[in-house]
XYZ file of C-alpha atoms in Angstrom:
514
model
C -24.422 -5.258 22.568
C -21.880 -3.080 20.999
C -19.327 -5.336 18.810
C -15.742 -3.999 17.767
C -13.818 -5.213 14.933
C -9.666 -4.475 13.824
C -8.117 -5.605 11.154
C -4.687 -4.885 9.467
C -6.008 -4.623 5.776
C -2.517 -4.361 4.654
C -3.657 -2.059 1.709
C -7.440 -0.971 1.879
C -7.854 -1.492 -1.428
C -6.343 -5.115 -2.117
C -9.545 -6.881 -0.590
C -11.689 -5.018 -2.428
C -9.752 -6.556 -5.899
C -11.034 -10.203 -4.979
C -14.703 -8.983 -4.134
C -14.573 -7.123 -7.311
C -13.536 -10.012 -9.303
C -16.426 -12.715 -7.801
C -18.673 -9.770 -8.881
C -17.618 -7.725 -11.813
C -20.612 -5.575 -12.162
C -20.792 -4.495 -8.575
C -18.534 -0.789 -7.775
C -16.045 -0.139 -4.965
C -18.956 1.058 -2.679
C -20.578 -2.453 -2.617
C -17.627 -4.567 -2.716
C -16.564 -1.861 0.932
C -19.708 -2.277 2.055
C -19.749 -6.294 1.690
C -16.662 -6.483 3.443
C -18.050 -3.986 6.827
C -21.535 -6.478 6.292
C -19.175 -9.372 6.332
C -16.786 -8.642 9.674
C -20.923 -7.859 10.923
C -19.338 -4.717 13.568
C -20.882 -1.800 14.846
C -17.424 -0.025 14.525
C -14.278 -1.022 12.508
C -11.065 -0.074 12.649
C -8.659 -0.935 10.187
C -5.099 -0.021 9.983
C -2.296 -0.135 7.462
C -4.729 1.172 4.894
C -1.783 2.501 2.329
C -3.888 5.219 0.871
C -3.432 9.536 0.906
C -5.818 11.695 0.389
C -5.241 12.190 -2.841
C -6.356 9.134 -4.047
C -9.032 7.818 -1.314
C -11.837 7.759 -3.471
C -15.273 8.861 -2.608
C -17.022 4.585 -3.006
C -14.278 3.997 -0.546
C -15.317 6.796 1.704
C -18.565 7.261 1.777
C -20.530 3.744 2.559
C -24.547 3.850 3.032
C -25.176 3.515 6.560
C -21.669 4.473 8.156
C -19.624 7.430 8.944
C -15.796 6.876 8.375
C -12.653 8.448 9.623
C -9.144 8.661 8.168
C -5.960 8.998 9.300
C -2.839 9.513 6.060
C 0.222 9.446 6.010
C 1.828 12.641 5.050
C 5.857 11.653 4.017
C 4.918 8.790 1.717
C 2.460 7.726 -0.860
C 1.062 3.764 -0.143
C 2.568 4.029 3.443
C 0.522 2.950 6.826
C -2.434 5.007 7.419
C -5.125 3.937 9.244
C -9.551 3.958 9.119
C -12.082 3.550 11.461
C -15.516 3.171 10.024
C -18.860 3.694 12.431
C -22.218 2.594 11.715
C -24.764 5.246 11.857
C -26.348 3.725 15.157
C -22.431 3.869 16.237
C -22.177 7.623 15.366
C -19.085 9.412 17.449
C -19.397 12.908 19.581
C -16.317 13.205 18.759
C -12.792 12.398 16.524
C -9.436 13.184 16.222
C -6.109 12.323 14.050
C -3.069 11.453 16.227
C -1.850 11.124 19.361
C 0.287 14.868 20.238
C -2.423 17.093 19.641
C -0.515 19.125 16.609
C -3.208 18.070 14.018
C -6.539 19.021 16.183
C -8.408 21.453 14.789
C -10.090 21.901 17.803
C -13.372 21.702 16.821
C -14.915 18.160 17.809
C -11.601 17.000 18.888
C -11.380 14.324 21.883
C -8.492 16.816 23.950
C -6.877 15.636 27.356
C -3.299 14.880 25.763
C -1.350 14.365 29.217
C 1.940 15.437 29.953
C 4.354 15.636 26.644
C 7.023 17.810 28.275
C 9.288 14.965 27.362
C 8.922 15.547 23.569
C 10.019 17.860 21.362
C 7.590 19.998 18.822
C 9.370 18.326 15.585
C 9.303 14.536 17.333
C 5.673 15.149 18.142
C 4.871 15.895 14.689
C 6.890 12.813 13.257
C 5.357 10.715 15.149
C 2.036 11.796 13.811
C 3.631 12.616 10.294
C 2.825 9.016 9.333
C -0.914 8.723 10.304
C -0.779 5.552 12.639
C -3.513 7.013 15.388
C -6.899 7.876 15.228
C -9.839 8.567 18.194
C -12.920 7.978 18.089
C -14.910 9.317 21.246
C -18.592 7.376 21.840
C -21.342 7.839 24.341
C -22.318 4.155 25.306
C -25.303 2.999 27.607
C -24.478 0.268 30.172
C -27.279 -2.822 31.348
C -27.733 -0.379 34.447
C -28.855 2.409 32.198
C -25.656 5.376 32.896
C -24.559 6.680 30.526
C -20.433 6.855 29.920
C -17.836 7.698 27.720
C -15.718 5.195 25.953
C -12.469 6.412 23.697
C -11.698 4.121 20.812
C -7.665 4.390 19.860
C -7.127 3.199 16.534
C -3.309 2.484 16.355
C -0.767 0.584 13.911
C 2.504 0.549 15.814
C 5.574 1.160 14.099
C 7.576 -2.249 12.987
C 11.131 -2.402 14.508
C 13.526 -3.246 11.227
C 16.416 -5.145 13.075
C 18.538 -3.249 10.540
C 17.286 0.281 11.458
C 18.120 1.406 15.005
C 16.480 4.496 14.578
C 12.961 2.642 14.060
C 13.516 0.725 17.059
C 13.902 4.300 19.120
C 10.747 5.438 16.662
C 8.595 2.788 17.805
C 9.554 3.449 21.328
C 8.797 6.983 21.566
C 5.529 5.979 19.960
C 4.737 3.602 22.140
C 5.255 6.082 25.151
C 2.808 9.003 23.051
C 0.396 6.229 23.198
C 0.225 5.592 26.713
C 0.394 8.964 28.251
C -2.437 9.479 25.365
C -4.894 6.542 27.268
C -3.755 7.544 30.684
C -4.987 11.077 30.049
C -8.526 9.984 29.125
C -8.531 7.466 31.725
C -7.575 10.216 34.224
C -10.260 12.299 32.997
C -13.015 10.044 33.684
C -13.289 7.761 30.110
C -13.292 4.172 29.186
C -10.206 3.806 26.755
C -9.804 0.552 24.666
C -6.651 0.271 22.468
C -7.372 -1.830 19.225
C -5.217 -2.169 16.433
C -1.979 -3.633 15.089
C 0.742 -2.819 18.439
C 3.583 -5.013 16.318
C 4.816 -6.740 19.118
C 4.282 -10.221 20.228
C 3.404 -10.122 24.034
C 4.383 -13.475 25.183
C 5.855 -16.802 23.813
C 2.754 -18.256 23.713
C 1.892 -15.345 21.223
C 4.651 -16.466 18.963
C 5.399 -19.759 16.790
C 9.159 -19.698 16.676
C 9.883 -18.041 20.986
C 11.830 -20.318 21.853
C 14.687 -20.060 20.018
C 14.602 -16.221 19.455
C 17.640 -14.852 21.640
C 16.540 -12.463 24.438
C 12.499 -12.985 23.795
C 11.624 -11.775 27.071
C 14.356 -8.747 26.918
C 12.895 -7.131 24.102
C 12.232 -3.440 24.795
C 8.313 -3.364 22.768
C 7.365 -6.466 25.135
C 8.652 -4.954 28.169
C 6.518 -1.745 27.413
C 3.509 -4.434 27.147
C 4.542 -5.805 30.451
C 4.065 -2.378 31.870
C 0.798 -1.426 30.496
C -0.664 -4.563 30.776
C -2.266 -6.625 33.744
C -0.452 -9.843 34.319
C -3.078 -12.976 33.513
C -6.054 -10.638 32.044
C -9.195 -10.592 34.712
C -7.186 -12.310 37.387
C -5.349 -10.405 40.339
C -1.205 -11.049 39.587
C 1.589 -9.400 40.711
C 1.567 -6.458 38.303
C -1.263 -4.713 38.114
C -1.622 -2.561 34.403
C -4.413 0.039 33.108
C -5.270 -2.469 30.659
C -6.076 -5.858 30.060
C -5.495 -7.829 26.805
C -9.008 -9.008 26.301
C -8.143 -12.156 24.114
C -5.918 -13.852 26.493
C -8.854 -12.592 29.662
C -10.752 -14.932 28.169
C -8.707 -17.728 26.402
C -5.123 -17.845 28.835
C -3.659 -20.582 27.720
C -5.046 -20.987 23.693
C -1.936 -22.165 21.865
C -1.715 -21.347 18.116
C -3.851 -18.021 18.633
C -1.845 -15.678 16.092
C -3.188 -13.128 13.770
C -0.031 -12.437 11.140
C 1.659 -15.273 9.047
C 4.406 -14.528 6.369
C 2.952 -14.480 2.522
C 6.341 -15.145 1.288
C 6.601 -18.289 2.947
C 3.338 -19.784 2.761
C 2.857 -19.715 6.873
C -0.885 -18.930 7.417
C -1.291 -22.377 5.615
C -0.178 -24.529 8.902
C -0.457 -21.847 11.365
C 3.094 -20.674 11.483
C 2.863 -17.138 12.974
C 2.633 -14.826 15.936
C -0.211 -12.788 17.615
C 0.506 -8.846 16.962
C -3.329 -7.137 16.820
C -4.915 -6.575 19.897
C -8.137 -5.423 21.734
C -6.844 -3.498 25.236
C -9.328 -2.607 27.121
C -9.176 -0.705 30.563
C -9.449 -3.110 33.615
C -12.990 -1.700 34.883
C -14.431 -1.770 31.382
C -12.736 -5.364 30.535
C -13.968 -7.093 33.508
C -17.952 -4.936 33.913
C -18.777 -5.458 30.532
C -16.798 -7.391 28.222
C -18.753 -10.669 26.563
C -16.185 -11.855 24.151
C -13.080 -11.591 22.610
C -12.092 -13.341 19.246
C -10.070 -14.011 16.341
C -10.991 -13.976 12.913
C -8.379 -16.455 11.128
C -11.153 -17.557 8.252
C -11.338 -14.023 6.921
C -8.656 -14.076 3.700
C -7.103 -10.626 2.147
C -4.204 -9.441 4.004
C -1.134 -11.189 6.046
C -3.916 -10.311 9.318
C -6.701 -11.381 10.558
C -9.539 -9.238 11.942
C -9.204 -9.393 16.085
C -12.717 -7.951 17.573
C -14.639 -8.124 21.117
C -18.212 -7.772 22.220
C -19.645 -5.471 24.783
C -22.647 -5.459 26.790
C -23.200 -1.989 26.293
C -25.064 -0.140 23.451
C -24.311 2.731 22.077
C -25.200 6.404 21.952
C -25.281 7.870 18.850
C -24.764 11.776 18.150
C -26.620 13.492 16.677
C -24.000 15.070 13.755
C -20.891 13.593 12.912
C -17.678 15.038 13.819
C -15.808 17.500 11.565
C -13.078 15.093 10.877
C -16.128 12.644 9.203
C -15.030 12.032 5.365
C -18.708 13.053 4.118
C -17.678 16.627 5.362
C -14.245 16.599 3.140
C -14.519 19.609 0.543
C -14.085 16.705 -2.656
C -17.164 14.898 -1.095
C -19.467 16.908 0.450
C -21.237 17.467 -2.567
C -19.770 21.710 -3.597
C -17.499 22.541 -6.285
C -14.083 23.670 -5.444
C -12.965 27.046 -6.870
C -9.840 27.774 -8.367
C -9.116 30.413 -5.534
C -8.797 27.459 -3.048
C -4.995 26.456 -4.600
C -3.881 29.770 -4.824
C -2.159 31.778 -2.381
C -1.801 35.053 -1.825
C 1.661 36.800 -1.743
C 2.207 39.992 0.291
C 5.074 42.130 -1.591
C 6.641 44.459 -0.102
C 7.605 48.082 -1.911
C 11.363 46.975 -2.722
C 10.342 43.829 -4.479
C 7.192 45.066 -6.143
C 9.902 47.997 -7.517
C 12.339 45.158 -8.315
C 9.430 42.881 -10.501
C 8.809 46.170 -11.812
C 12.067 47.294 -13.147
C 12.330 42.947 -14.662
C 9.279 43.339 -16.325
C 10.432 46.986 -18.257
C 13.622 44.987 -19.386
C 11.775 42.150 -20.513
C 9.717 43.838 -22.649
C 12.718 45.958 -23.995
C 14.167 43.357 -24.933
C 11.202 41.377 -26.751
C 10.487 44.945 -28.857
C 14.451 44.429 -29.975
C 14.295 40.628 -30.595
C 11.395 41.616 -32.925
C 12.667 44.148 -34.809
C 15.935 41.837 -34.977
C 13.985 38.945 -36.604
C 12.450 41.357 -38.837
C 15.334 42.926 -40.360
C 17.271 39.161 -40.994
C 14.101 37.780 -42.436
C 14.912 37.346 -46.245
C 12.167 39.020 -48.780
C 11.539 37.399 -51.781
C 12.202 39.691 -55.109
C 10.091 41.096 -56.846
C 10.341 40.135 -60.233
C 10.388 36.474 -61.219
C 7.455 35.491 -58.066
C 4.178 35.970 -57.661
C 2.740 36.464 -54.888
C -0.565 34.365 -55.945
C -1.083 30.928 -55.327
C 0.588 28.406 -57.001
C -1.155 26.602 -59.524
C -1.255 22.282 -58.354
C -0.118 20.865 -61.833
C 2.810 23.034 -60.979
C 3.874 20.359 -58.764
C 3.638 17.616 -62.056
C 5.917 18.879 -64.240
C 9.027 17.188 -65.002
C 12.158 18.374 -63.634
C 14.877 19.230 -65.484
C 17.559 17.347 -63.608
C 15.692 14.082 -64.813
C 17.945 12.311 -67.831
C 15.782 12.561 -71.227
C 15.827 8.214 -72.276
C 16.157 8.362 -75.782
C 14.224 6.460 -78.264
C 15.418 3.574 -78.533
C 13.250 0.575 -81.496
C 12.150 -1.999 -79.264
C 11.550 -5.300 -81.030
C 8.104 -6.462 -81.462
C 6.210 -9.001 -79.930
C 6.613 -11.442 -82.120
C 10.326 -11.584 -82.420
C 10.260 -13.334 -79.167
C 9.605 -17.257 -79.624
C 9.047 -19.738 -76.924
C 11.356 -22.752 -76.669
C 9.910 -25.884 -76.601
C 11.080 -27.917 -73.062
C 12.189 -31.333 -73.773
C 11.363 -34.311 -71.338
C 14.977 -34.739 -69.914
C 14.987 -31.153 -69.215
C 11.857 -31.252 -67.039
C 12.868 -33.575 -65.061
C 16.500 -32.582 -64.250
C 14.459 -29.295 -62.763
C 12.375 -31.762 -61.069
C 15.613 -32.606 -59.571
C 17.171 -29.803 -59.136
C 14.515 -28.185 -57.092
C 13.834 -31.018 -54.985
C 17.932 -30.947 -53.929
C 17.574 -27.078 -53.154
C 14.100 -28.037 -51.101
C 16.273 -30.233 -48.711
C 19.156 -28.202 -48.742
C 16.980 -25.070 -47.674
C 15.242 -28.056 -45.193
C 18.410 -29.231 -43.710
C 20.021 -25.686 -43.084
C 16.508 -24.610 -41.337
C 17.286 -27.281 -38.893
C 20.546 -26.221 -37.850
C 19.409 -22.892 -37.265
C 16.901 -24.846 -35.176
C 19.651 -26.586 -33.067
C 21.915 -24.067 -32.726
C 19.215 -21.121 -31.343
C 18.288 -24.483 -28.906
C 21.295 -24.836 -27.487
C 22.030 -21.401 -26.942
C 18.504 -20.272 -25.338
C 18.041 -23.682 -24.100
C 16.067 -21.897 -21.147
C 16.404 -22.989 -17.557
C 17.876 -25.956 -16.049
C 15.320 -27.699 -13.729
C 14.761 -27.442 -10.440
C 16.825 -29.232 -7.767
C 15.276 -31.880 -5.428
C 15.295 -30.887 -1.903
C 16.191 -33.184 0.575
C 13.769 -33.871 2.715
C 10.800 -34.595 0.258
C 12.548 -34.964 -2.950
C 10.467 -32.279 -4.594
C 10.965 -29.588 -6.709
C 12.529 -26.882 -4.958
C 11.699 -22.539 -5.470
C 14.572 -20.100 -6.221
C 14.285 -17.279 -3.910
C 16.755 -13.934 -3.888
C 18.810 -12.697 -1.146
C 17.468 -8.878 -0.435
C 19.490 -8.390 2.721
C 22.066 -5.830 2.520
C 26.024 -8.002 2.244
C 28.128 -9.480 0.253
C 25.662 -11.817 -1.086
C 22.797 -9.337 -1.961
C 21.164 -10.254 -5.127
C 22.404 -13.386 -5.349
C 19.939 -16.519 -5.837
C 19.261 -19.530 -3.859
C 17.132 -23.036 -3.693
C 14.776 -23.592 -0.953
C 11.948 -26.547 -0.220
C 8.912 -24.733 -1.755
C 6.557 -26.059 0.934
C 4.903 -23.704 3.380
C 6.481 -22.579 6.737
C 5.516 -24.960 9.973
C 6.911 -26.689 12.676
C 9.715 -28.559 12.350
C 7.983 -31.680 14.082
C 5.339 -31.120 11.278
C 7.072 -33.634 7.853
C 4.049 -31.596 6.006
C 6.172 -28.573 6.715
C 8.996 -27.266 4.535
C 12.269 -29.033 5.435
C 15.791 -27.404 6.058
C 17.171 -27.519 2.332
C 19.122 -24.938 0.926
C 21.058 -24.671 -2.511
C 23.008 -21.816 -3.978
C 22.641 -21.276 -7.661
C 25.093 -21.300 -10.039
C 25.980 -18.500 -12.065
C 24.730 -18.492 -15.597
């Protein structure tokens, strides 16, 4: 059996703070390599993993007993990125970054790219600019003993920001890469399965709130689904896709099956959210050798669940990892790097060599004058009157002259002074007298009190809401308008139905300026 695993991670390394904290002594590598032992896969892709190269660390890398592959981003720091991580009985013949082609190095690449006459050279490489693919090519075994190919496309779709237009057009054109991508290997004789995050909720039984979302059925990322996608999984319907969503092949009708909830809002507590990872798989090698196909809602750490289906195949393993594998990157492959590696050489050509040339003569012209210009303006001490020894320190103790000589003045002895005797009365008027300044010190403390309490009186509590009479949350307004920035009350229960009372109810509060 060969089981797959995906999972939106939604930062790689924001699991691995929880695992760290159950078990402080353990490292990065262990609290990785609990979490691959925990989703219990053969291979596992993860996307959204927010990390570059510069900072992927060799623990997170390089796990006893798998080979991984990553895919960065290469415009933004913390920014998608995706990971796929084989076991060593899972080992790849081959692997490649992106969809277009433009980052193979073409050694151990997968190849057959399809026709991309539609695409420019610089829209190519954007779309791979922000590392959101990654293949995996595997030699698998079936019951009947052939041997076949299977391509693994690790994907996190672009999300559509209903306030950029451009994305929308971005995720598109990705979406299009992406199939002529799988069509290509499928023409050229291998099993393709697509697995990752595709952003897009098929159908409205893939999504909590479809019903009163205008258009659900119009939306362009759902009508590229219907396209690529068999109508009712294994069955025969009207349409007939490459693929087949492998969840819904086995569980049609499952209500509540969703794999992303809101954080903000509290949704993943009553099941408030919509189905957007998938495992694809091509029709022959869904309905020949598919087992399973599951959701992983109990797994905590990221606003996703892990997705994942089971084979009955085995795999192949090769015999050497692809170039692309992480334990082959310079930083971990065990050699130090030499200085010569971040330099580059320049080829000058006469003109400018005679040009640096000529700069470097007047630069040092003009240091010699500088010199001899400091020299001649700095002041020499004279001759007479200094030494040119070291000072002596009680130099430095001697009193200066500017000091005003005190004169001698007869101070009266000690025993001119006499001590009066304190009568009784006078005791206890200072008695008195101190007592009155006690309270007066007392009472003035207290209105310093008062008054800093009224003016930082700190702030006013929360509102009721409506529905439950509970304490409400203040949230912000962070979409672009005229009321950007300002706050707002809402019922601080989680997200749900609205038939659910448990749920949060409809109350909503603006708050008054301080």
């Amino acid at each position: 059996m060969l089981r797959l695993v995906s999972w939106n991670i939604n930062g790689i390394r924001s699991p691995l703070q929880g695992a760290r904290y159950e078990e402080p002594s353990s490292c990065t590598a262990m609290a990785m390599g609990r979490i691959l032992e925990k989703l219990d896969a053969d291979i596992v892709c993860l996307q959204e993993t927010k990390v570059t190269r510069d900072v992927l660390t060799e623990p997170l890398a390089i796990i006893e007993g798998y080979n991984s592959y990553f895919s960065f981003s290469r415009n933004r720091s913390g920014y998608s990125g995706v990971a796929t991580f084989c076991k060593d009985s899972a080992t790849p013949v081959a692997a490649e970054e992106g969809l277009s082609g433009l980052l193979a190095t073409q050694n151990g690449d997968v190849g057959c790219y399809g026709n991309m006459d539609d695409f420019t050279q610089e829209e190519l490489r954007a779309l791979d600019s922000e590392g959101r693919a990654l293949l995996t090519q595997h030699k698998i075994c079936t019951w009947e003993g052939k041997e076949k190919t299977l391509t693994l496309i690790n994907v996190y779709c672009p999300h559509a920001d209903p306030g950029k237009p451009e994305r929308l057009a971005f995720k598109m054109r990705f979406y299009r890469l992406l199939q002529i991508r799988a069509e290509a290997l499928l023409a050229a004789g291998s099993h393709v399965i697509i697995l990752g995050d595709l952003n897009t909720a098929h159908r409205p039984i893939d999504h909590w709130d479809a019903v009163n979302l205008e258009c659900f059925e119009e939306d362009p990322g759902r009508k590229w689904m219907d396209g690529l996608l068999s109508n009712l999984g294994c069955e025969s319907g009207s349409h007939m896709g490459p693929f087949i969503d492998s969840y819904r092949c086995f569980q049609p009708k499952q209500k509540g099956a969703f794999t992303c909830w809101s954080t903000v809002s509290g949704a993943r507590h009553l099941n408030f959210g919509s189905r957007l990872d998938y495992v694809l798989g091509d029709r022959t090698l869904v309905i020949d050798t598919f087992q399973a196909s599951f959701l992983l809602p109990e797994v905590m750490g990221s606003d996703h669940c892990p997705v994942g289906a089971v084979l009955s195949v085995s795999s192949v393993p090769a015999k050497q990892c692809p170039p692309l594998c992480t334990c082959f990157l310079p930083e971990f492959a065990g050699t130090q790097l030499k200085i010569l590696r971040f330099l580059v050489h320049l080829k000058q050509d006469p003109v400018f060599k005679q040009s640096a040339l000529q700069t470097s003569n007047q630069t040092q012209v003009h240091m010699r004058q500088n010199k001899a210009r400091v020299r001649s303006t700095r002041s020499r001490p004279s001759k007479t009157g200094s030494s040119r020894g070291q000072k002596n320190l009680m130099s430095y103790f001697q009193p200066s002259s500017s000091r005003p000589q005190t004169s001698n003045l007869d101070l009266p002895s000690l025993g001119t002074f006499v001590t009066p005797k304190t009568s009784e009365e006078d005791m206890v008027a200072n008695v008195v007298e101190g007592q009155a300044k006690a309270s007066e010190a007392k009472d003035e403390k207290e209105i310093r009190t008062s008054f800093w309490k009224s003016l930082l009186g700190g702030p006013s509590p929360m509102p009721l809401c409506g529905g439950h009479r509970e304490p409400c949350v203040m949230r912000t307004v962070k979409k672009p308008g005229p009321n950007l920035g300002r706050h707002f009350y809402m019922c601080a229960r989680p997200q749900g139905p609205p038939t659910d009372p448990s749920s949060r109810c409809n109350f909503f509060l603006w708050s008054r300026p301080s």
